[in-house]
Amino acid sequence: YGADGAPAGLLSTGPRGWQHALVAASDGELVSGGDDRLLHVWDVATKKEKRQVGGFNAPIRALAFDGQGLVVGLGDGLVARLEADDSIK
């Protein structure tokens, strides 16, 4: 939302199911994850999905950058880490 309270824009639709987690990267990208068990990497400027990263065995419930990579909290209680040089970039 902008300073006036109006929505700043919507990301293009594409993910199936709810997206439960969203984290901002330092390079103008957002990463979301949810029921479809995929990470969705979004370009903020174009509001378009750039790529997807799969391979998770449970829905994604939490995301955070920890300085070394992306930490992914899964619905089955497991936590995964993608290093900065992994396929999220």
PDB file of C-alpha atoms in Angstrom:
ATOM      1  CA  TYR A   1       0.000   0.000   0.000  1.00  0.00           C
ATOM      2  CA  GLY A   2       1.101   3.503  -0.772  1.00  0.00           C
ATOM      3  CA  ALA A   3       1.135   6.515   1.533  1.00  0.00           C
ATOM      4  CA  ASP A   4      -2.438   7.292   0.499  1.00  0.00           C
ATOM      5  CA  GLY A   5      -3.640   3.848   1.620  1.00  0.00           C
ATOM      6  CA  ALA A   6      -4.358   2.666  -1.902  1.00  0.00           C
ATOM      7  CA  PRO A   7      -2.898  -0.620  -3.149  1.00  0.00           C
ATOM      8  CA  ALA A   8       0.482  -0.024  -4.781  1.00  0.00           C
ATOM      9  CA  GLY A   9      -0.185  -2.826  -7.250  1.00  0.00           C
ATOM     10  CA  LEU A  10      -0.852  -6.503  -7.542  1.00  0.00           C
ATOM     11  CA  LEU A  11       1.545  -9.218  -8.544  1.00  0.00           C
ATOM     12  CA  SER A  12       0.442 -11.237 -11.525  1.00  0.00           C
ATOM     13  CA  THR A  13      -1.524 -14.330 -10.651  1.00  0.00           C
ATOM     14  CA  GLY A  14       0.079 -17.693 -11.134  1.00  0.00           C
ATOM     15  CA  PRO A  15       0.607 -19.582  -7.886  1.00  0.00           C
ATOM     16  CA  ARG A  16      -1.957 -22.262  -7.124  1.00  0.00           C
ATOM     17  CA  GLY A  17      -3.371 -22.089  -3.612  1.00  0.00           C
ATOM     18  CA  TRP A  18      -2.542 -19.644  -0.847  1.00  0.00           C
ATOM     19  CA  GLN A  19       0.833 -17.946  -0.589  1.00  0.00           C
ATOM     20  CA  HIS A  20       1.643 -17.972   3.154  1.00  0.00           C
ATOM     21  CA  ALA A  21       5.083 -16.354   3.158  1.00  0.00           C
ATOM     22  CA  LEU A  22       6.749 -13.405   1.461  1.00  0.00           C
ATOM     23  CA  VAL A  23      10.240 -11.958   1.842  1.00  0.00           C
ATOM     24  CA  ALA A  24      11.951  -9.067   0.064  1.00  0.00           C
ATOM     25  CA  ALA A  25      15.362  -9.594  -1.502  1.00  0.00           C
ATOM     26  CA  SER A  26      17.875  -6.764  -1.701  1.00  0.00           C
ATOM     27  CA  ASP A  27      17.884  -6.762  -5.503  1.00  0.00           C
ATOM     28  CA  GLY A  28      14.317  -5.665  -6.224  1.00  0.00           C
ATOM     29  CA  GLU A  29      12.796  -9.122  -6.045  1.00  0.00           C
ATOM     30  CA  LEU A  30      10.223 -10.717  -3.788  1.00  0.00           C
ATOM     31  CA  VAL A  31      10.109 -14.410  -2.965  1.00  0.00           C
ATOM     32  CA  SER A  32       6.810 -16.041  -1.981  1.00  0.00           C
ATOM     33  CA  GLY A  33       5.846 -19.570  -1.034  1.00  0.00           C
ATOM     34  CA  GLY A  34       2.728 -21.447  -0.032  1.00  0.00           C
ATOM     35  CA  ASP A  35       0.411 -24.369  -0.623  1.00  0.00           C
ATOM     36  CA  ASP A  36       1.786 -25.204  -4.075  1.00  0.00           C
ATOM     37  CA  ARG A  37       5.191 -26.141  -2.530  1.00  0.00           C
ATOM     38  CA  LEU A  38       7.036 -23.789  -4.860  1.00  0.00           C
ATOM     39  CA  LEU A  39       9.096 -20.669  -4.330  1.00  0.00           C
ATOM     40  CA  HIS A  40       7.942 -17.905  -6.660  1.00  0.00           C
ATOM     41  CA  VAL A  41      10.500 -15.205  -7.480  1.00  0.00           C
ATOM     42  CA  TRP A  42       8.881 -11.907  -8.489  1.00  0.00           C
ATOM     43  CA  ASP A  43      10.290  -8.795 -10.129  1.00  0.00           C
ATOM     44  CA  VAL A  44       8.943  -5.830  -8.147  1.00  0.00           C
ATOM     45  CA  ALA A  45       9.281  -3.333 -10.998  1.00  0.00           C
ATOM     46  CA  THR A  46       7.334  -5.387 -13.551  1.00  0.00           C
ATOM     47  CA  LYS A  47       5.083  -7.195 -11.013  1.00  0.00           C
ATOM     48  CA  LYS A  48       5.713 -10.398 -12.955  1.00  0.00           C
ATOM     49  CA  GLU A  49       6.898 -13.803 -11.849  1.00  0.00           C
ATOM     50  CA  LYS A  50      10.478 -14.416 -13.016  1.00  0.00           C
ATOM     51  CA  ARG A  51      10.908 -18.076 -12.051  1.00  0.00           C
ATOM     52  CA  GLN A  52       9.855 -20.888  -9.747  1.00  0.00           C
ATOM     53  CA  VAL A  53      11.919 -23.180  -7.535  1.00  0.00           C
ATOM     54  CA  GLY A  54      10.450 -26.546  -6.581  1.00  0.00           C
ATOM     55  CA  GLY A  55      11.489 -29.653  -4.734  1.00  0.00           C
ATOM     56  CA  PHE A  56       9.761 -29.085  -1.393  1.00  0.00           C
ATOM     57  CA  ASN A  57       7.775 -31.960   0.144  1.00  0.00           C
ATOM     58  CA  ALA A  58       5.345 -29.815   2.147  1.00  0.00           C
ATOM     59  CA  PRO A  59       3.642 -26.420   1.840  1.00  0.00           C
ATOM     60  CA  ILE A  60       5.872 -23.420   2.520  1.00  0.00           C
ATOM     61  CA  ARG A  61       4.837 -21.539   5.668  1.00  0.00           C
ATOM     62  CA  ALA A  62       7.730 -19.136   6.412  1.00  0.00           C
ATOM     63  CA  LEU A  63      10.587 -17.433   4.556  1.00  0.00           C
ATOM     64  CA  ALA A  64      13.565 -15.392   5.783  1.00  0.00           C
ATOM     65  CA  PHE A  65      16.972 -14.318   4.516  1.00  0.00           C
ATOM     66  CA  ASP A  66      19.647 -14.989   7.130  1.00  0.00           C
ATOM     67  CA  GLY A  67      22.706 -13.441   5.455  1.00  0.00           C
ATOM     68  CA  GLN A  68      23.852 -16.763   3.971  1.00  0.00           C
ATOM     69  CA  GLY A  69      20.772 -17.721   2.023  1.00  0.00           C
ATOM     70  CA  LEU A  70      17.034 -18.239   2.164  1.00  0.00           C
ATOM     71  CA  VAL A  71      15.546 -20.141   5.104  1.00  0.00           C
ATOM     72  CA  VAL A  72      12.325 -21.971   4.234  1.00  0.00           C
ATOM     73  CA  GLY A  73       9.941 -23.175   6.959  1.00  0.00           C
ATOM     74  CA  LEU A  74       7.760 -26.054   5.795  1.00  0.00           C
ATOM     75  CA  GLY A  75       4.333 -27.209   6.926  1.00  0.00           C
ATOM     76  CA  ASP A  76       5.686 -30.580   8.074  1.00  0.00           C
ATOM     77  CA  GLY A  77       7.925 -28.882  10.662  1.00  0.00           C
ATOM     78  CA  LEU A  78      11.156 -29.120   8.667  1.00  0.00           C
ATOM     79  CA  VAL A  79      13.364 -26.160   7.810  1.00  0.00           C
ATOM     80  CA  ALA A  80      15.396 -25.960   4.603  1.00  0.00           C
ATOM     81  CA  ARG A  81      18.085 -23.522   3.555  1.00  0.00           C
ATOM     82  CA  LEU A  82      18.973 -22.475   0.033  1.00  0.00           C
ATOM     83  CA  GLU A  83      22.432 -20.968  -0.087  1.00  0.00           C
ATOM     84  CA  ALA A  84      22.844 -17.655  -1.889  1.00  0.00           C
ATOM     85  CA  ASP A  85      24.430 -19.421  -4.876  1.00  0.00           C
ATOM     86  CA  ASP A  86      21.584 -21.969  -5.197  1.00  0.00           C
ATOM     87  CA  SER A  87      18.847 -21.708  -7.786  1.00  0.00           C
ATOM     88  CA  ILE A  88      16.795 -18.906  -6.226  1.00  0.00           C
ATOM     89  CA  LYS A  89      18.952 -16.373  -8.110  1.00  0.00           C
TER      90      LYS A  89
END
